[in-house]
Short mmCIF file of C-alpha atoms and ligand atoms in Angstrom, two decimals:
data_model
loop_
_atom_site.label_atom_id
_atom_site.label_comp_id
_atom_site.label_asym_id
_atom_site.label_seq_id
_atom_site.Cartn_x
_atom_site.Cartn_y
_atom_site.Cartn_z
CA MET A 1 89.66 79.39 62.62
CA PRO A 2 90.28 76.05 60.98
CA ASP A 3 91.58 73.36 63.49
CA ALA A 4 94.44 72.58 61.17
CA ALA A 5 95.82 76.12 61.73
CA LEU A 6 96.17 75.77 65.25
CA PRO A 7 96.24 72.05 66.38
CA LEU A 8 95.00 72.17 70.08
CA LEU A 9 95.39 69.41 72.58
CA CYS A 10 92.76 68.52 75.14
CA PRO A 11 94.11 69.62 78.58
CA VAL A 12 92.61 66.50 80.25
CA CYS A 13 93.71 63.63 77.91
CA CYS A 14 96.07 65.39 75.40
CA GLY A 15 93.97 64.13 72.48
CA PRO A 16 93.29 66.49 69.50
CA LEU A 17 90.75 69.01 70.44
CA SER A 18 88.38 70.43 67.81
CA ARG A 19 85.41 72.61 67.31
CA ALA A 20 82.26 70.88 68.17
CA GLY A 21 78.76 71.51 66.68
CA VAL A 22 77.78 73.55 63.58
CA GLY A 23 77.32 77.20 62.80
CA ALA A 24 77.67 79.69 65.62
CA ALA A 25 77.79 76.92 68.24
CA ALA A 26 80.86 75.57 66.63
CA ALA A 27 82.83 78.75 67.63
CA ARG A 28 81.93 78.32 71.26
CA THR A 29 82.63 74.67 72.07
CA LEU A 30 85.86 72.58 71.85
CA SER A 31 85.80 68.95 72.41
CA CYS A 32 87.99 65.75 72.14
CA ALA A 33 87.20 62.29 70.97
CA SER A 34 87.06 61.07 74.65
CA GLY A 35 84.20 63.48 75.34
CA HIS A 36 86.03 66.28 77.33
CA SER A 37 84.37 69.53 76.29
CA PHE A 38 84.97 73.17 76.92
CA ASP A 39 82.51 76.04 76.42
CA ALA A 40 83.58 79.62 75.71
CA ALA A 41 82.69 82.04 78.56
CA ARG A 42 80.15 84.63 77.77
CA GLN A 43 83.00 87.12 77.00
CA GLY A 44 84.59 84.74 74.46
CA TYR A 45 87.49 83.12 76.18
CA PHE A 46 87.92 79.38 77.12
CA ASN A 47 88.97 78.11 80.56
CA PHE A 48 91.08 75.00 80.47
CA LEU A 49 91.91 75.18 84.14
CA VAL A 50 88.45 74.07 85.28
CA GLY A 51 88.34 71.57 88.19
CA LYS A 52 91.99 71.90 89.05
CA GLY A 53 93.28 74.20 91.77
CA THR A 54 96.41 76.36 90.99
CA PRO A 55 98.40 78.04 93.91
CA PHE A 56 99.20 81.01 91.55
CA GLU A 57 97.72 84.46 92.34
CA PRO A 58 96.48 85.71 89.06
CA ASP A 59 96.41 89.46 88.09
CA SER A 60 93.33 90.98 89.56
CA ALA A 61 90.66 92.95 87.68
CA ALA A 62 92.01 96.23 89.13
CA MET A 63 95.62 95.31 87.84
CA VAL A 64 94.07 94.44 84.44
CA GLU A 65 92.19 97.82 84.32
CA ALA A 66 95.45 99.65 85.12
CA ARG A 67 97.11 97.77 82.31
CA VAL A 68 94.38 98.59 79.74
CA ASN A 69 94.33 102.19 80.82
CA PHE A 70 98.10 102.65 80.47
CA LEU A 71 98.61 100.64 77.21
CA SER A 72 95.56 102.22 75.51
CA ARG A 73 97.28 105.64 75.78
CA GLY A 74 99.97 104.35 73.40
CA HIS A 75 103.13 104.81 75.54
CA TYR A 76 104.48 101.34 74.56
CA LEU A 77 103.60 101.35 70.77
CA PRO A 78 107.23 101.25 69.86
CA LEU A 79 107.60 98.02 71.78
CA ALA A 80 104.55 96.47 70.17
CA ARG A 81 105.93 97.33 66.73
CA ALA A 82 109.25 95.85 67.60
CA VAL A 83 107.62 92.53 68.85
CA ALA A 84 105.51 92.46 65.60
CA ALA A 85 108.52 93.11 63.45
CA ALA A 86 110.45 90.28 65.18
CA VAL A 87 107.59 87.82 64.54
CA VAL A 88 106.69 88.48 60.96
CA PRO A 89 109.81 87.05 59.25
CA SER A 90 109.14 83.74 60.98
CA LEU A 91 105.67 83.43 59.50
CA GLY A 92 105.37 80.43 57.08
CA GLU A 93 102.65 79.26 54.67
CA HIS A 94 100.10 78.57 57.34
CA PRO A 95 101.03 81.09 59.97
CA ALA A 96 100.33 80.40 63.62
CA VAL A 97 101.50 82.12 66.73
CA LEU A 98 101.30 81.69 70.52
CA ASP A 99 101.25 84.71 72.90
CA SER A 100 102.14 83.25 76.28
CA GLY A 101 100.98 85.29 79.13
CA THR A 102 99.02 87.34 76.78
CA GLY A 103 97.50 89.57 79.36
CA THR A 104 95.07 91.99 77.89
CA GLY A 105 96.24 90.99 74.40
CA HIS A 106 97.96 94.20 73.51
CA TYR A 107 101.09 92.71 71.99
CA LEU A 108 99.21 89.97 70.15
CA ARG A 109 97.13 92.59 68.51
CA ALA A 110 100.02 94.26 67.02
CA VAL A 111 101.39 90.86 65.83
CA LEU A 112 97.96 90.04 64.21
CA ASP A 113 97.82 93.38 62.54
CA ALA A 114 101.44 93.12 61.24
CA SER A 115 100.89 89.65 60.02
CA ALA A 116 97.72 90.62 58.16
CA ALA A 117 99.49 93.62 56.56
CA ALA A 118 102.31 91.36 55.45
CA GLY A 119 99.76 89.20 53.64
CA ARG A 120 100.14 86.22 56.14
CA PRO A 121 97.38 86.50 58.59
CA ALA A 122 98.21 84.21 61.52
CA ALA A 123 96.02 81.94 63.47
CA ALA A 124 96.60 82.82 67.16
CA LEU A 125 96.40 81.34 70.62
CA GLY A 126 96.69 83.64 73.67
CA LEU A 127 97.27 81.94 77.04
CA ASP A 128 96.99 83.48 80.35
CA ILE A 129 96.24 82.42 83.91
CA SER A 130 94.11 85.48 84.73
CA LYS A 131 90.53 85.30 83.41
CA PHE A 132 90.20 89.02 84.08
CA ALA A 133 92.94 89.56 81.50
CA LEU A 134 91.51 87.14 79.06
CA ARG A 135 88.15 88.96 79.11
CA ARG A 136 89.93 92.04 77.68
CA ALA A 137 92.01 89.92 75.44
CA ALA A 138 88.96 88.14 73.81
CA ARG A 139 87.50 91.59 73.20
CA LEU A 140 90.69 93.05 71.73
CA ASN A 141 91.53 89.83 69.63
CA PRO A 142 88.32 88.09 68.92
CA GLU A 143 89.96 86.25 65.88
CA ALA A 144 92.39 84.65 68.40
CA LEU A 145 91.65 81.74 70.65
CA ASN A 146 92.12 83.11 74.24
CA VAL A 147 92.46 80.39 76.88
CA VAL A 148 92.97 80.37 80.66
CA TRP A 149 95.98 78.21 81.27
CA ASP A 150 99.04 77.86 83.52
CA VAL A 151 102.18 77.95 81.29
CA TRP A 152 104.02 75.84 83.79
CA ARG A 153 101.94 72.97 82.69
CA PRO A 154 102.23 71.16 79.41
CA LEU A 155 100.85 73.65 76.81
CA PRO A 156 97.51 72.62 75.02
CA LEU A 157 99.24 72.58 71.60
CA ALA A 158 100.62 69.84 69.36
CA ASP A 159 104.30 69.57 68.71
CA ASP A 160 105.67 71.77 65.85
CA SER A 161 102.46 73.75 65.64
CA VAL A 162 103.39 77.52 65.70
CA ASP A 163 105.92 79.72 63.87
CA ALA A 164 106.42 82.14 66.74
CA VAL A 165 106.02 82.28 70.49
CA THR A 166 105.94 85.63 72.04
CA VAL A 167 106.38 86.26 75.82
CA VAL A 168 106.16 89.86 76.96
CA PHE A 169 106.96 90.23 80.63
CA ALA A 170 105.52 86.86 81.34
CA PRO A 171 106.86 83.46 82.68
CA ARG A 172 108.85 81.36 80.46
CA ASN A 173 108.69 77.57 79.89
CA PRO A 174 111.51 76.92 77.45
CA ALA A 175 111.04 73.26 76.99
CA GLU A 176 107.29 73.68 76.11
CA PHE A 177 107.93 76.64 73.81
CA ALA A 178 110.55 74.58 71.96
CA ARG A 179 108.20 71.66 71.67
CA VAL A 180 105.31 73.69 70.17
CA LEU A 181 107.57 75.69 67.79
CA ARG A 182 108.02 74.48 64.22
CA PRO A 183 111.46 73.87 62.98
CA GLY A 184 112.88 77.32 62.17
CA GLY A 185 110.44 78.90 64.54
CA ARG A 186 111.20 81.92 66.77
CA LEU A 187 110.77 82.77 70.28
CA VAL A 188 110.48 86.48 71.01
CA VAL A 189 110.93 87.48 74.58
CA VAL A 190 110.63 91.03 76.00
CA THR A 191 112.26 91.81 79.35
CA PRO A 192 113.00 95.00 81.19
CA ARG A 193 116.51 96.22 81.42
CA PRO A 194 118.13 97.72 84.53
CA GLY A 195 116.95 101.37 84.91
CA HIS A 196 113.45 100.62 83.45
CA LEU A 197 111.07 103.30 84.76
CA ASN A 198 113.55 104.09 87.51
CA ILE A 199 112.00 107.35 88.69
CA VAL A 200 108.42 105.95 88.60
CA ALA A 201 109.58 102.82 90.36
CA ASP A 202 111.24 104.86 93.20
CA LEU A 203 108.14 106.99 93.70
CA THR A 204 105.62 104.21 93.73
CA GLY A 205 107.56 101.39 95.36
CA MET A 206 107.65 99.18 92.23
CA LEU A 207 109.97 96.22 92.26
CA GLY A 208 113.46 97.05 90.84
CA ILE A 209 115.17 94.98 87.92
CA GLU A 210 117.94 92.76 88.93
CA GLU A 211 121.14 93.55 87.18
CA SER A 212 121.84 89.97 86.20
CA LYS A 213 118.46 89.26 84.51
CA GLU A 214 119.77 89.51 80.99
CA ASP A 215 122.53 86.87 81.58
CA ARG A 216 119.95 84.60 83.22
CA LEU A 217 117.58 84.73 80.29
CA GLY A 218 120.14 83.38 77.82
CA GLN A 219 121.15 80.69 80.27
CA ALA A 220 117.59 79.57 80.94
CA MET A 221 117.04 79.33 77.30
CA ALA A 222 120.27 77.69 76.25
CA GLU A 223 119.14 74.13 76.44
CA HIS A 224 116.51 74.53 73.68
CA PHE A 225 117.38 77.83 71.90
CA ASP A 226 120.21 79.75 70.20
CA THR A 227 120.16 83.44 70.61
CA HIS A 228 119.25 85.03 67.10
CA SER A 229 119.31 88.69 68.09
CA ALA A 230 118.98 91.03 71.13
CA ALA A 231 118.02 94.67 70.65
CA PRO A 232 117.25 97.39 73.07
CA VAL A 233 114.02 99.26 72.84
CA ASP A 234 114.23 102.47 74.77
CA ILE A 235 111.12 104.78 75.02
CA PRO A 236 111.37 108.18 76.60
CA LEU A 237 108.11 108.87 78.57
CA GLU A 238 106.35 111.94 79.80
CA LEU A 239 103.77 110.70 82.21
CA SER A 240 100.88 112.21 84.19
CA ARG A 241 100.40 111.04 87.78
CA ARG A 242 97.65 108.99 86.54
CA ASP A 243 99.81 107.19 84.01
CA ALA A 244 102.38 106.65 86.72
CA ALA A 245 99.74 105.15 89.11
CA ASP A 246 98.54 102.84 86.35
CA LEU A 247 102.08 101.74 85.55
CA ALA A 248 102.75 100.91 89.26
CA LEU A 249 99.45 99.09 89.59
CA MET A 250 99.59 96.97 86.39
CA GLY A 251 102.82 95.25 87.43
CA PRO A 252 103.68 92.88 90.36
CA ALA A 253 103.43 95.78 92.89
CA GLY A 254 99.60 95.69 91.99
CA HIS A 255 99.34 92.41 94.06
CA HIS A 256 100.20 94.24 97.25
CA SER A 257 99.25 97.87 96.79
CA ASP A 258 96.05 99.66 95.95
CA ARG A 259 95.31 102.76 93.92
CA GLU A 260 94.78 104.96 96.98
CA SER A 261 98.19 104.26 98.47
CA VAL A 262 99.91 104.72 95.04
CA GLU A 263 98.18 107.96 94.43
CA ALA A 264 99.13 109.23 97.91
CA ARG A 265 102.83 108.54 97.10
CA LEU A 266 102.45 110.58 93.92
CA ALA A 267 100.47 113.41 95.36
CA GLY A 268 102.34 116.80 94.79
CA VAL A 269 104.89 115.26 92.24
CA PRO A 270 105.14 117.66 89.35
CA GLU A 271 103.78 116.68 86.01
CA PRO A 272 104.83 115.54 83.65
CA LEU A 273 107.10 112.88 85.25
CA GLN A 274 110.04 112.23 82.86
CA THR A 275 111.36 108.69 82.85
CA GLY A 276 112.28 106.07 80.39
CA ALA A 277 111.18 102.61 79.56
CA ARG A 278 114.10 100.25 78.85
CA PHE A 279 113.26 97.00 77.34
CA GLN A 280 115.14 94.21 75.57
CA VAL A 281 113.64 92.26 72.68
CA THR A 282 115.51 88.94 72.41
CA VAL A 283 114.81 86.62 69.49
CA PHE A 284 115.67 82.97 69.92
CA ALA A 285 115.82 80.38 67.29
CA VAL A 286 114.68 76.90 68.23
CA ARG A 287 117.48 74.37 67.93
C1 SAM B 301 103.25 91.62 83.46
S1 SAM B 301 101.81 90.77 82.75
C2 SAM B 301 102.17 90.88 80.94
C3 SAM B 301 100.87 90.76 80.07
C4 SAM B 301 101.08 90.99 78.56
N1 SAM B 301 102.00 90.18 78.00
C5 SAM B 301 101.50 92.48 78.41
O1 SAM B 301 102.57 92.79 78.30
O2 SAM B 301 100.60 93.31 78.40
C6 SAM B 301 102.20 89.07 83.11
C7 SAM B 301 101.06 88.14 82.59
O3 SAM B 301 101.47 86.81 82.88
C8 SAM B 301 100.38 86.14 83.35
N2 SAM B 301 100.91 84.98 83.99
C9 SAM B 301 101.68 84.89 85.17
N3 SAM B 301 101.84 83.60 85.52
C10 SAM B 301 101.38 82.91 84.62
C11 SAM B 301 101.27 81.36 84.39
N4 SAM B 301 101.80 80.66 85.17
N5 SAM B 301 100.60 81.00 83.32
C12 SAM B 301 99.96 81.82 82.46
N6 SAM B 301 99.98 83.16 82.59
C13 SAM B 301 100.66 83.68 83.55
C14 SAM B 301 99.62 87.19 84.25
O4 SAM B 301 98.29 86.80 84.42
C15 SAM B 301 99.84 88.41 83.48
O5 SAM B 301 98.77 88.66 82.50
ZN1 ZN B 302 90.22 64.87 76.29
#
């Protein structure tokens, strides 16, 4: 990926970061003029958080595995298509995208495929605080740069550097998203709506969705963004008990419950479990 397509900033000194070395080595090392240097992990992702502690509890390997299991069965494909469809119209001549809180890279994969299919293959950066998630993301999206980072810190990207930012069930840093978006760029945010997975949530002890979340999203973005569109994506689901357990364990509930206790709650529940995923895809235009 040429540096010009995705102008990265050094997380230590904020100077431009570029590929170091030649040939295969160049793909594995990023460095700045001040001598800060970052090597790719064996699995292909970069860790920009080295040497600094972060109080955040990242998604565990077990949560990531549950997410991969569930998503790989295709249940949320209509959502992936909706995210990609929201991104493609924003792609310019040298397309570049940021997937913030990329997780296992599932939604970025759909964006990359759709941008290639539209004849505008995008350079991509996937950021996440969980290295377990990024191991999977690096495998799924080898053409993207996958970087361990805390999105509450200044993003390691130059101003006006991407056409679209996607945020799928992940934390939002509106000021930074506005800074890295090019004029005319889009922020695509996916949030759950009230009633999302209600039956599975009741059965497994997942956290509920607050009624006021949709209003709060617009308010939080208003300083930097105008709402361009907001569309529901509702997916009827017929789930096995295994699907339901993965669903519970891949979300915030995975931080405080284990597979055994979730499976015990689901034991004896007749299959398939019928429920519905209720999402909202909101597209914001940078002001
Ligand atoms: C519910 S998951 C969604 C992942 C992915 N977008 C998806 O939908 O499959 C939330 C993600 O946000 C990441 N995350 C949470 N806090 C973060 C932070 N401060 N900086 C970067 N990533 C963060 C988590 O590690 C996790 O991968
Ligand atoms: Zn530096």
